[in-house]
mmCIF file of C-alpha atoms and ligand atoms in Angstrom:
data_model
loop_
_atom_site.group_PDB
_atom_site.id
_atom_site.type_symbol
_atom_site.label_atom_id
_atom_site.label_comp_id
_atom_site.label_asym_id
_atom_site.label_seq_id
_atom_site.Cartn_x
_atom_site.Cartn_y
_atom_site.Cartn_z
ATOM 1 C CA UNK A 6 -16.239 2.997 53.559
ATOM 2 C CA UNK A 7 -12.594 4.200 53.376
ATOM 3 C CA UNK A 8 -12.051 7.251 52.340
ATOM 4 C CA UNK A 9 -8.432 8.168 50.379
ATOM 5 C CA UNK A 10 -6.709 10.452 50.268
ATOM 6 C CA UNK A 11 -5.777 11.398 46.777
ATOM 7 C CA UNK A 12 -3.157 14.381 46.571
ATOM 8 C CA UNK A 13 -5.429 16.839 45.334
ATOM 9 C CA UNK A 14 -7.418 15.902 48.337
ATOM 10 C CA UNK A 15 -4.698 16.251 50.339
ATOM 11 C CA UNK A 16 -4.143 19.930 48.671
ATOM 12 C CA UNK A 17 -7.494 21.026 49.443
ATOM 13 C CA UNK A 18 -7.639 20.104 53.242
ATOM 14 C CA UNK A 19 -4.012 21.785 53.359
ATOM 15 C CA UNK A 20 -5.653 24.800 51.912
ATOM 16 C CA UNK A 21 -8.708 24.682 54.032
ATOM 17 C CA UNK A 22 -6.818 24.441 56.906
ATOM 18 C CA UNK A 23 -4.452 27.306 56.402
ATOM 19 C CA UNK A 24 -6.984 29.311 55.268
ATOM 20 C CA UNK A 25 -8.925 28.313 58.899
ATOM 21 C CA UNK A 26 -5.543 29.483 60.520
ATOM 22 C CA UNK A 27 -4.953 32.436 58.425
ATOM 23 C CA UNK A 28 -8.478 33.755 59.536
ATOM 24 C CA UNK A 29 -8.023 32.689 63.064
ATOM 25 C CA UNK A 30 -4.681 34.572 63.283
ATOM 26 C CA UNK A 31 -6.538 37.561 61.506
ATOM 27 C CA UNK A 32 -9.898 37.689 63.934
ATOM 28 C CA UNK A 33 -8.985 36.090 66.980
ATOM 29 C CA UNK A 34 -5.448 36.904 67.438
ATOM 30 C CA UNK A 35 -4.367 40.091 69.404
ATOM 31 C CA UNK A 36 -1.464 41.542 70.104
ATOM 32 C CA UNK A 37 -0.302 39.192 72.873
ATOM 33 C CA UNK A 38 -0.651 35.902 70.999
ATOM 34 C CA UNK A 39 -3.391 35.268 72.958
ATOM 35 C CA UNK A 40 -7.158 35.081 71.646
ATOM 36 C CA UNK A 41 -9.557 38.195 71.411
ATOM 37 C CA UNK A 42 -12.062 38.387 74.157
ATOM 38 C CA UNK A 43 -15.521 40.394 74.069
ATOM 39 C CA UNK A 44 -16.185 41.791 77.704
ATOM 40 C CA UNK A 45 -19.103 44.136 78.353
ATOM 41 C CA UNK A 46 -18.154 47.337 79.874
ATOM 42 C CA UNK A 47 -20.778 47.629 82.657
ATOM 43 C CA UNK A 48 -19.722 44.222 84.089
ATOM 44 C CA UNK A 49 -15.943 45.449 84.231
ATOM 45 C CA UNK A 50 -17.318 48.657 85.923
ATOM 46 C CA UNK A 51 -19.553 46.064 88.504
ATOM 47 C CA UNK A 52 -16.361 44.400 89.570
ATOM 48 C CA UNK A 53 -14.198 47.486 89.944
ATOM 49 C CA UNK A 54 -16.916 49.320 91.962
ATOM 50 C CA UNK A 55 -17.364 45.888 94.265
ATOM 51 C CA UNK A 56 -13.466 46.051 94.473
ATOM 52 C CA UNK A 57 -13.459 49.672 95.816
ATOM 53 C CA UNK A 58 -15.734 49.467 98.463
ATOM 54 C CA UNK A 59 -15.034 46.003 99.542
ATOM 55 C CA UNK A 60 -10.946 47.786 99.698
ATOM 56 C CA UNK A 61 -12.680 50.988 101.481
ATOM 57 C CA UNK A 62 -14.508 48.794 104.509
ATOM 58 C CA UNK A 63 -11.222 46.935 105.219
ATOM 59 C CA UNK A 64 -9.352 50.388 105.792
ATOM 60 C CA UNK A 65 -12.212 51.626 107.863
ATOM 61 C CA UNK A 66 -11.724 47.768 110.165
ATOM 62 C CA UNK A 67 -8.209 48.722 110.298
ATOM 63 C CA UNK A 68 -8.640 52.361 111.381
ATOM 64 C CA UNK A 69 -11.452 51.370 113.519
ATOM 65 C CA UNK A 70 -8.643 48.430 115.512
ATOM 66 C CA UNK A 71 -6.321 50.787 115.913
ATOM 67 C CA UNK A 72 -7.957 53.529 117.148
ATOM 68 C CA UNK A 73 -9.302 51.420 120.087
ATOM 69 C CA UNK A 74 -5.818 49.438 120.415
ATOM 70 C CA UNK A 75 -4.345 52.984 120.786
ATOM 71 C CA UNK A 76 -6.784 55.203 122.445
ATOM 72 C CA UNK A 77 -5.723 58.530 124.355
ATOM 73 C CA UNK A 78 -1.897 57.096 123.866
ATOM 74 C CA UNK A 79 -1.876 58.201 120.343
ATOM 75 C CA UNK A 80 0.249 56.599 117.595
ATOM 76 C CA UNK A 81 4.589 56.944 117.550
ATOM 77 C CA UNK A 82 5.477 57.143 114.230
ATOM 78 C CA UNK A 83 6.338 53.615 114.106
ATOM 79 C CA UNK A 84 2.936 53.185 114.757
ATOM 80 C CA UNK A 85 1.274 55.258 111.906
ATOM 81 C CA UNK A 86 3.650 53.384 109.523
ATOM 82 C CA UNK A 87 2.235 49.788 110.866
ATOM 83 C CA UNK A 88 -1.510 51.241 110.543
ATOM 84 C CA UNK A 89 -0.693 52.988 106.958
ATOM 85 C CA UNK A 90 0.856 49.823 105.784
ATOM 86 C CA UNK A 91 -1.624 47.310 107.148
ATOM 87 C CA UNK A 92 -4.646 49.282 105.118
ATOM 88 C CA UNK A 93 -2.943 49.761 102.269
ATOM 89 C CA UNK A 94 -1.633 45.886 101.971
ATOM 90 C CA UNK A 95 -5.259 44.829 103.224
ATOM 91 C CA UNK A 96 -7.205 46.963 100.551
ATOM 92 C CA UNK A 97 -5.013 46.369 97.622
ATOM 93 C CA UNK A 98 -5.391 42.554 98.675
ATOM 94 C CA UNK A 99 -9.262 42.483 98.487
ATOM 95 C CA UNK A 100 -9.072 44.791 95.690
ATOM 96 C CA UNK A 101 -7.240 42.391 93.650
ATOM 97 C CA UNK A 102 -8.864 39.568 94.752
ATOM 98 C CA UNK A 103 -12.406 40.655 93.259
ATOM 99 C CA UNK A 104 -10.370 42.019 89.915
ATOM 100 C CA UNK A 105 -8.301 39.082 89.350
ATOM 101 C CA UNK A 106 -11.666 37.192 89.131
ATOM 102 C CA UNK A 107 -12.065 38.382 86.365
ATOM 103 C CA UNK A 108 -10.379 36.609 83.742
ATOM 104 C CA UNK A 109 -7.210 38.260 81.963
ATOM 105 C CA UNK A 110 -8.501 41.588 82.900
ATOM 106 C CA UNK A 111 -4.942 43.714 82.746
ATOM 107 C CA UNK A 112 -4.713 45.698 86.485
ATOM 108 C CA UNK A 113 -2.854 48.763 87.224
ATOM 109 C CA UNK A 114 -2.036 48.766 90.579
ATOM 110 C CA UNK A 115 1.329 49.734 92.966
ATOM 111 C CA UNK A 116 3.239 46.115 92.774
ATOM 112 C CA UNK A 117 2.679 45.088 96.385
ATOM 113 C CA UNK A 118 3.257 41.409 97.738
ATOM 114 C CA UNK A 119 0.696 41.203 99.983
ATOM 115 C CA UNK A 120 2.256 40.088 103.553
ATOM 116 C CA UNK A 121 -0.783 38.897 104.793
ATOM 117 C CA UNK A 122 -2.368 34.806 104.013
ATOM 118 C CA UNK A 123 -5.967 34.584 103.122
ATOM 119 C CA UNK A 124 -6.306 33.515 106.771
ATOM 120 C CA UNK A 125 -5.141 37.337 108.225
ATOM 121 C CA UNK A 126 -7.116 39.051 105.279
ATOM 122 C CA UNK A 127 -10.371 37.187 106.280
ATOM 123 C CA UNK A 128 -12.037 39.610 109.450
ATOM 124 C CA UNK A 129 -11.238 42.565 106.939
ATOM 125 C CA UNK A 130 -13.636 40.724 104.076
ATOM 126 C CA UNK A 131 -16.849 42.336 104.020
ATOM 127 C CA UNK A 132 -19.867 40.278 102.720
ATOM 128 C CA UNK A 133 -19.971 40.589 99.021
ATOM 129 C CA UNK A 134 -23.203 40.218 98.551
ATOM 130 C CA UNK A 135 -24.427 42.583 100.835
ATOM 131 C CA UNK A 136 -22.088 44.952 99.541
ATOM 132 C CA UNK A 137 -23.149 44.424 96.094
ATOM 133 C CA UNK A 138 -26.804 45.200 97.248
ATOM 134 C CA UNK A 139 -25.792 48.278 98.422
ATOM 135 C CA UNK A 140 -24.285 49.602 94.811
ATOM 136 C CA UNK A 141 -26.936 47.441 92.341
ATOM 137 C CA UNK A 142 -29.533 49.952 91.983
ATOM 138 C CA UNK A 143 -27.186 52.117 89.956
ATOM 139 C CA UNK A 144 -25.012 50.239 88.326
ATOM 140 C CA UNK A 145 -27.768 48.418 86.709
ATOM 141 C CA UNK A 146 -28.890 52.106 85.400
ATOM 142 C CA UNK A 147 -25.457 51.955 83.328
ATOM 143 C CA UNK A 148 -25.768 50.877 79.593
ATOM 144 C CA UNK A 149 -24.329 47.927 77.952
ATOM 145 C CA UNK A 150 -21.055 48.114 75.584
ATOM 146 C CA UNK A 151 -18.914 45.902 74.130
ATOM 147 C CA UNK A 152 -15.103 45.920 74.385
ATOM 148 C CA UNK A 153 -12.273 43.971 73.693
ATOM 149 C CA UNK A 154 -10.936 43.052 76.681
ATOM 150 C CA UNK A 155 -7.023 43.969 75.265
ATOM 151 C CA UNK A 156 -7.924 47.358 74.824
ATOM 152 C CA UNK A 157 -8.865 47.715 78.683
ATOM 153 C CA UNK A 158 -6.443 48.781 81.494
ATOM 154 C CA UNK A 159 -8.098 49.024 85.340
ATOM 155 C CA UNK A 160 -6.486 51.398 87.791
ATOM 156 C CA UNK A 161 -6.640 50.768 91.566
ATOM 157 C CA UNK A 162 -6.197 53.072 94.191
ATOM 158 C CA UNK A 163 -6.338 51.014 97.592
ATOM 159 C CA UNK A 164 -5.441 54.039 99.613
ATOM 160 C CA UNK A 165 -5.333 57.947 98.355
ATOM 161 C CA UNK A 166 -4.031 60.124 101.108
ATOM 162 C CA UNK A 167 -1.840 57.932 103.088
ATOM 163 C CA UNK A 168 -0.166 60.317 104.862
ATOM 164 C CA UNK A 169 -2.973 62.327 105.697
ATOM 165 C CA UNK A 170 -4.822 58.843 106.765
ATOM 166 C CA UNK A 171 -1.546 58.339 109.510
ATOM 167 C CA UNK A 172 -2.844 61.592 110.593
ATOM 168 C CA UNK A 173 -6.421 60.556 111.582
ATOM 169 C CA UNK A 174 -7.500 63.034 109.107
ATOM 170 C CA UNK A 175 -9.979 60.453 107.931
ATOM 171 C CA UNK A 176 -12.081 63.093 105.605
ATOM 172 C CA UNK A 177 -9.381 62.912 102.901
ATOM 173 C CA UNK A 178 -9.055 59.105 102.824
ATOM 174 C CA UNK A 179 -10.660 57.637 99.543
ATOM 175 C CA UNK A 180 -10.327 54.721 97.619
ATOM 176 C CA UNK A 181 -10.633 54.693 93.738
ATOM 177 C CA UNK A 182 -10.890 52.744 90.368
ATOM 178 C CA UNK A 183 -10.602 53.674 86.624
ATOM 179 C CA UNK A 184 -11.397 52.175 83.468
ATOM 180 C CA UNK A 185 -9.209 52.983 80.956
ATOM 181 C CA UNK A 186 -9.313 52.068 77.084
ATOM 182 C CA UNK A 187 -6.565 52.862 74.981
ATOM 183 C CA UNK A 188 -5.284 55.389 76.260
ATOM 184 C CA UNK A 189 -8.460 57.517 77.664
ATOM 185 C CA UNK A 190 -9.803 56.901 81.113
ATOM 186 C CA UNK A 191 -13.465 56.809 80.828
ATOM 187 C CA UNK A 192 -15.475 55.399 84.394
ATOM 188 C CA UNK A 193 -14.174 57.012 87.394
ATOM 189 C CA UNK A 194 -15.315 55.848 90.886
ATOM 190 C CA UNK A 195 -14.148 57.365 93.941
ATOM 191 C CA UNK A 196 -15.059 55.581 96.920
ATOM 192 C CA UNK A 197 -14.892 58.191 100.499
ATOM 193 C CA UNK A 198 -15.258 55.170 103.239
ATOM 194 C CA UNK A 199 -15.266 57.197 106.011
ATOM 195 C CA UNK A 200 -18.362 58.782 105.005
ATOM 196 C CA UNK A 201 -20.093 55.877 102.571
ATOM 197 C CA UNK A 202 -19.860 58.133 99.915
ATOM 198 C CA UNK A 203 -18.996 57.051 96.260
ATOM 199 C CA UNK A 204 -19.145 59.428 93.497
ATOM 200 C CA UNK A 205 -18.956 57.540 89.623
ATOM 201 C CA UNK A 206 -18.386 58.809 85.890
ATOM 202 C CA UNK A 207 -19.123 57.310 82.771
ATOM 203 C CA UNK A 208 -18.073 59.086 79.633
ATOM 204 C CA UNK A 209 -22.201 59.480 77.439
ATOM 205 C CA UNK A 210 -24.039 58.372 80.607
ATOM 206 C CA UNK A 211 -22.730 61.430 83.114
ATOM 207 C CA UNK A 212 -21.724 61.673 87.149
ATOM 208 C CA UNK A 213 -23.883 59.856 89.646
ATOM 209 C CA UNK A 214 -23.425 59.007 93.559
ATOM 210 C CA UNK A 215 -24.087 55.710 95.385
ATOM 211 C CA UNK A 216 -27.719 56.809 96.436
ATOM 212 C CA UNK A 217 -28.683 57.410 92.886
ATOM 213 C CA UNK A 218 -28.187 61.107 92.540
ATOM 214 C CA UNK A 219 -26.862 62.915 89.008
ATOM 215 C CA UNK A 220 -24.621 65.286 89.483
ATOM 216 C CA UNK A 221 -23.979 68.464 87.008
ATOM 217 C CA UNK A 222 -21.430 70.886 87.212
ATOM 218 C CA UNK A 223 -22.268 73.784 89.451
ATOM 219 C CA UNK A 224 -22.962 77.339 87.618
ATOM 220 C CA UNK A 225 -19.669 78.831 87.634
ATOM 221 C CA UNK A 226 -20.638 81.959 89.571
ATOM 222 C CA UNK A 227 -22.152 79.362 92.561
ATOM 223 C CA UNK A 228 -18.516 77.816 92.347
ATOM 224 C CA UNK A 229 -16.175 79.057 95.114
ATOM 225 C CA UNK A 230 -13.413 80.547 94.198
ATOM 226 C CA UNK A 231 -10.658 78.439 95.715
ATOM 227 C CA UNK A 232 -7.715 76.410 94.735
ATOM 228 C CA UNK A 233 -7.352 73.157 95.834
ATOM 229 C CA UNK A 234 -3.539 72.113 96.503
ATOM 230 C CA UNK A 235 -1.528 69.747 97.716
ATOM 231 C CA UNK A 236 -0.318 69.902 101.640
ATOM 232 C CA UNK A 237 2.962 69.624 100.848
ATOM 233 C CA UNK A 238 3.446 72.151 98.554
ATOM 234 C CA UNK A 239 0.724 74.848 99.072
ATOM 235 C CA UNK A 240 2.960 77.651 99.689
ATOM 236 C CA UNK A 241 4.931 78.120 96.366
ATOM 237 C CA UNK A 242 1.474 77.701 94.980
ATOM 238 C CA UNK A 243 -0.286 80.688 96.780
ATOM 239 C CA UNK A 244 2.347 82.944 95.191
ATOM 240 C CA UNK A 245 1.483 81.978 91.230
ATOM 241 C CA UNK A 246 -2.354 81.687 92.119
ATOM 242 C CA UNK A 247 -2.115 85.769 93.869
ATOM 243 C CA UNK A 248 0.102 86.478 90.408
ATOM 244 C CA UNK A 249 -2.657 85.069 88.165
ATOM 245 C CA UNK A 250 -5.638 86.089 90.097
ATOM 246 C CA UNK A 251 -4.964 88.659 92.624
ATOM 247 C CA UNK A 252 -6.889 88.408 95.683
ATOM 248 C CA UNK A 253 -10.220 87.184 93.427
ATOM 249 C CA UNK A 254 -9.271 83.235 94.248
ATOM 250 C CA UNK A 255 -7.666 81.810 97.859
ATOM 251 C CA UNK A 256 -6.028 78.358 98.496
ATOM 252 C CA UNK A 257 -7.238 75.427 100.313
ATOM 253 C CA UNK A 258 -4.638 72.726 100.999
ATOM 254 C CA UNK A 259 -6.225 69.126 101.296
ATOM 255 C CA UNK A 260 -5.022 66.101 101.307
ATOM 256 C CA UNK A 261 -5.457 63.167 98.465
ATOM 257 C CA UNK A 262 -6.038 63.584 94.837
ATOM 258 C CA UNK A 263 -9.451 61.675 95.086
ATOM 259 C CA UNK A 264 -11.118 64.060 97.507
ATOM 260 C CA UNK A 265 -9.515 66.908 95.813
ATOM 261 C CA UNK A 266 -11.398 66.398 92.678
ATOM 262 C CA UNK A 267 -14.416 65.650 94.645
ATOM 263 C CA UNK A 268 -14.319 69.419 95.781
ATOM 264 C CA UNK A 269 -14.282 70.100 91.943
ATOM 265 C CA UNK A 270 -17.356 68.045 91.668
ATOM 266 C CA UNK A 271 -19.349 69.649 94.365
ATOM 267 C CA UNK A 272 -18.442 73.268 93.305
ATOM 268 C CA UNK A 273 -16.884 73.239 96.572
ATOM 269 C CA UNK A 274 -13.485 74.939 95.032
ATOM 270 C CA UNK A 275 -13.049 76.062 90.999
ATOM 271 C CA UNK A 276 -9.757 74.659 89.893
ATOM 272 C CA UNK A 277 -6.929 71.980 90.998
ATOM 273 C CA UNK A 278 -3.324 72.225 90.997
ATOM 274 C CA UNK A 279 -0.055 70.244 91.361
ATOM 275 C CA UNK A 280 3.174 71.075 90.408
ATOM 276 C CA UNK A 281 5.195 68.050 91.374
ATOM 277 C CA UNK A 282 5.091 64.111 90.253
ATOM 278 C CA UNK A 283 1.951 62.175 90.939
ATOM 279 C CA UNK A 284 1.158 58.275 89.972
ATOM 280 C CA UNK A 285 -1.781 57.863 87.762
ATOM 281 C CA UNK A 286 -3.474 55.635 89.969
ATOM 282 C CA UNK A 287 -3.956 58.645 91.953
ATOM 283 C CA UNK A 288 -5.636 60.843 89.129
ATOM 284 C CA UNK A 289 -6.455 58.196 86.597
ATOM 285 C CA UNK A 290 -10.504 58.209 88.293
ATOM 286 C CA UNK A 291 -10.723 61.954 89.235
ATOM 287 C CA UNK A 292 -9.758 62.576 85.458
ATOM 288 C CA UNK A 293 -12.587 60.182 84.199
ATOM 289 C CA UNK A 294 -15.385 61.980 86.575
ATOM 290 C CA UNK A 295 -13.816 65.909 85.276
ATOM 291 C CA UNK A 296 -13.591 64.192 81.893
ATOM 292 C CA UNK A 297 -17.286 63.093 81.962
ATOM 293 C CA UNK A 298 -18.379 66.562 83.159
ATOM 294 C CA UNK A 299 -16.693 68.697 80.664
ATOM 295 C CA UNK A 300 -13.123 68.997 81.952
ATOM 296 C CA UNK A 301 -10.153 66.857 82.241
ATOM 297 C CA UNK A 302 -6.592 67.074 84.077
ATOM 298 C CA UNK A 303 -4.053 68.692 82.267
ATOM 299 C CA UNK A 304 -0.389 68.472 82.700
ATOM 300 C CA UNK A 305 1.536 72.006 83.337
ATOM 301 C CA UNK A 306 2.391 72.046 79.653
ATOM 302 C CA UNK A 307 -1.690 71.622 78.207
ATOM 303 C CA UNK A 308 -1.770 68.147 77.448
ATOM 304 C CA UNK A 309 -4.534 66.021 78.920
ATOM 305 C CA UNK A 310 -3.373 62.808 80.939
ATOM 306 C CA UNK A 311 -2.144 60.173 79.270
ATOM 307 C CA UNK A 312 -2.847 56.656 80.655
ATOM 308 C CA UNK A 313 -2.365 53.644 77.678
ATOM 309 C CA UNK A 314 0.355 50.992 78.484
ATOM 310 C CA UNK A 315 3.124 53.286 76.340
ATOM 311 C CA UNK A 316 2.865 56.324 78.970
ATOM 312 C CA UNK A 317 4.625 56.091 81.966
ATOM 313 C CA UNK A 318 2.746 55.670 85.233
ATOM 314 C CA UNK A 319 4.574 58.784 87.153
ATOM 315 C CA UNK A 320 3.254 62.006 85.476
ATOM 316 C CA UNK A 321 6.482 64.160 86.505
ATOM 317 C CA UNK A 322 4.404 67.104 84.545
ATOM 318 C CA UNK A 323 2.427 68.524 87.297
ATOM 319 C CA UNK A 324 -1.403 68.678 86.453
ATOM 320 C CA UNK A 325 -4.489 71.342 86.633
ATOM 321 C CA UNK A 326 -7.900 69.727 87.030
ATOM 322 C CA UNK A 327 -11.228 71.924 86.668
ATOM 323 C CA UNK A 328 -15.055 70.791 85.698
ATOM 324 C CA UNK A 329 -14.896 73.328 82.439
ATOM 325 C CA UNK A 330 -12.988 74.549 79.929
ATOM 326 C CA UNK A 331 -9.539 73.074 81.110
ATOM 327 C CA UNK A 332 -7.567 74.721 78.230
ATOM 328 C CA UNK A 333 -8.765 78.186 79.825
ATOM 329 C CA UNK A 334 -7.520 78.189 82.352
ATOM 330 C CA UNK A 335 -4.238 76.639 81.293
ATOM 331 C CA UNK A 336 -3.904 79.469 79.816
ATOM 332 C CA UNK A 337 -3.921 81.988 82.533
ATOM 333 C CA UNK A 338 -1.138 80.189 83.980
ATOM 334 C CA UNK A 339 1.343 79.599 80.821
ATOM 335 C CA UNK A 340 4.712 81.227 80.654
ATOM 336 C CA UNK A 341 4.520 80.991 84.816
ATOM 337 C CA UNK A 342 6.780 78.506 85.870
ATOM 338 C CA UNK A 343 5.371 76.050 88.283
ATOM 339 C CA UNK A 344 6.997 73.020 88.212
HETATM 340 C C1 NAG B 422 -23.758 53.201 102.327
HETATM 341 O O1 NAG B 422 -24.447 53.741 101.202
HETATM 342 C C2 NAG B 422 -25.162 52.797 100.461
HETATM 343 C C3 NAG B 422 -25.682 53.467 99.195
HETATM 344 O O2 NAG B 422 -26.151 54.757 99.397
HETATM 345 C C4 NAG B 422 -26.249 52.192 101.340
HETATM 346 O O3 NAG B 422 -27.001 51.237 100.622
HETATM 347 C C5 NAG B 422 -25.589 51.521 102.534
HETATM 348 O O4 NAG B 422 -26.574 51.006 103.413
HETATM 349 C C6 NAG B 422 -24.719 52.496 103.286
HETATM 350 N N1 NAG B 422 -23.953 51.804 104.308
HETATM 351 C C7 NAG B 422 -23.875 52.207 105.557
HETATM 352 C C8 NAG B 422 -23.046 51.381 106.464
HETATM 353 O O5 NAG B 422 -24.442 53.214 105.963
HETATM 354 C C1 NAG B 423 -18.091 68.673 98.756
HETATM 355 O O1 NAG B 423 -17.296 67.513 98.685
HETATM 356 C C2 NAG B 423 -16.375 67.323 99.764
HETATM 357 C C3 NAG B 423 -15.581 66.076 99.427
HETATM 358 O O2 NAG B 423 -16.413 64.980 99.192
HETATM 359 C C4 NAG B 423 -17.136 67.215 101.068
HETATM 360 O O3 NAG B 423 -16.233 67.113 102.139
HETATM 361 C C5 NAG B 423 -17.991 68.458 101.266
HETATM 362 O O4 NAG B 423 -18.792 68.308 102.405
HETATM 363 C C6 NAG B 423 -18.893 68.697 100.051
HETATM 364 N N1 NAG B 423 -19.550 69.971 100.233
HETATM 365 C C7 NAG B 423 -20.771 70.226 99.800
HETATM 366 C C8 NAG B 423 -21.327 71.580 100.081
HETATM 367 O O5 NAG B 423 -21.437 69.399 99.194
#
């Protein structure tokens, strides 16, 4: 049987049709032009956790080379740029390669074109399956939730304390990842190769490391009283911190914003400060763990952190990072200029 196509026929397939596209542009449509995607959060958090470690063994392979390629000699500076710039490209590499699986997943991570072929990447590839094994158990404690995948942005840290890493001062070195959604980082993971030590925060499930192990804030009269501090600029902020607190706190300086906000964690020092520019990447995990524990990072002026696609990725602000009550002890230090 034929069928025609009388106009008012015609009319109502017209109409059905643009009423299918109105409702596709409506549902499925985001901002991009492209179509919505449902992702569940604990598989994004599987791949960025896989990413970090995977990154973390390939900068322990590259320390481990050159330490024997340059044993009792010890590095020229030429040197310690090759080795710094070798782990760095190598991590970010594998790093990307495990994210970028992921389909249309939007990664935050230092542009680098990676020097290096598949083929000079390759000894530095652990086995992803065994390294999977090794974080399962507790990622499969974390809950399911639906996202749309537009609304999430994944921050990668190959390599946090770079200079400190050229040093041999291997305890600082960490490698991180954040999930953020709009414009809030909520996981954290914070990867310490050197010591197979990872440390991760979800925002309603709490702080847990690799071997299973919740972690709570320590009481604050257990916490010592120390401030963490950058290196480089620990000395102008020894003066403020005697100003604000007498002799009642002293000052650490550490390298790496990662491990820094470990010692938060661990009770191991009470509050974190920098008073120059630092990327996100570089705070974008510690502030999801602090967040998850009842703090956050501030900037020097009492905002929190700021990490959606509109904010810029150099926070030229300055930051304070504690476990509790943020605001606090923001306000012990206003009116003191510190950037
Ligand atoms: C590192 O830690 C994980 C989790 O605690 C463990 O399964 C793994 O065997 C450890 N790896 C090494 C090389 O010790
Ligand atoms: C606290 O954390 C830091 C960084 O991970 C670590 O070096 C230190 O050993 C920890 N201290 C305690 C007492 O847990």
């Amino acid at each position: 049987m034929q069928v025609k196509i009388h106009p008012k026929n015609t009319f109502t397939i017209i109409m059905v049709v643009g009423f299918l596209y109105l409702a596709y542009l409506i549902f499925f449509e985001s901002g991009d032009g492209m179509p919505e995607i449902d992702v569940d959060l604990k598989d994004v958090i599987s791949y960025a956790v896989l990413a970090i470690e995977m990154g973390g063994h390939a900068v322990m392979k590259v320390n481990e080379e050159k330490s024997l390629n340059a044993a009792a000699k010890g590095l020229t500076d030429e040197g310690k740029e090759e080795l710094l710039t070798r782990a760095d490209l190598i991590s970010n590499h594998l790093i990307l390669d495990i994210l970028q699986r992921f389909p249309r997943l939007q990664i935050v991570s230092e542009e680098k074109a990676s020097e290096f072929s598949e083929k000079e990447v390759e000894p530095y590839r652990s086995d992803n399956y065994a390294v999977w094994q090794s974080v399962k158990e507790i990622l499969d404690k974390i809950p399911s939730r639906r996202l749309q995948l537009s609304d999430v942005r994944v921050f990668v840290d190959p390599l946090d304390a770079t200079q400190e890493f050229t040093e041999g001062l291997t305890e600082y070195v960490t490698v991180m990842a954040c999930i953020v959604v709009d414009a809030e980082p909520i996981f954290g993971a914070i990867y310490r190769p050197f010591y197979n030590e990872t440390v991760f925060g979800l925002q309603g499930f709490g702080v847990v490391t690799s071997d299973g192990k919740k972690i709570t804030p320590v009481d604050e009269s257990k916490t010592d009283k120390k401030v963490v501090v950058s290196r480089s600029h620990a000395g102008k902020v020894k003066e403020v911190v005697e100003k604000v607190y007498g002799d009642k706190m002293s000052i650490e300086a550490a390298g790496g914003s990662g491990y820094k906000t470990l010692r938060l964690v661990n009770g191991t020092a009470e509050l974190y400060l920098h008073t120059t520019a630092i990327k996100k990447w570089d705070t974008c995990a510690g502030d999801a763990i602090l967040r998850t524990m009842g703090g956050a990072m501030l900037d020097l002026e009492g905002e929190p952190l700021r990490y959606s696609s509109q904010d810029p990725i150099l926070n030229k602000k300055g930051l304070i990072g504690t476990v509790r009550n943020p605001y606090t002890y923001f306000k012990k230090f206003q009116g003191i200029k510190l950037l």
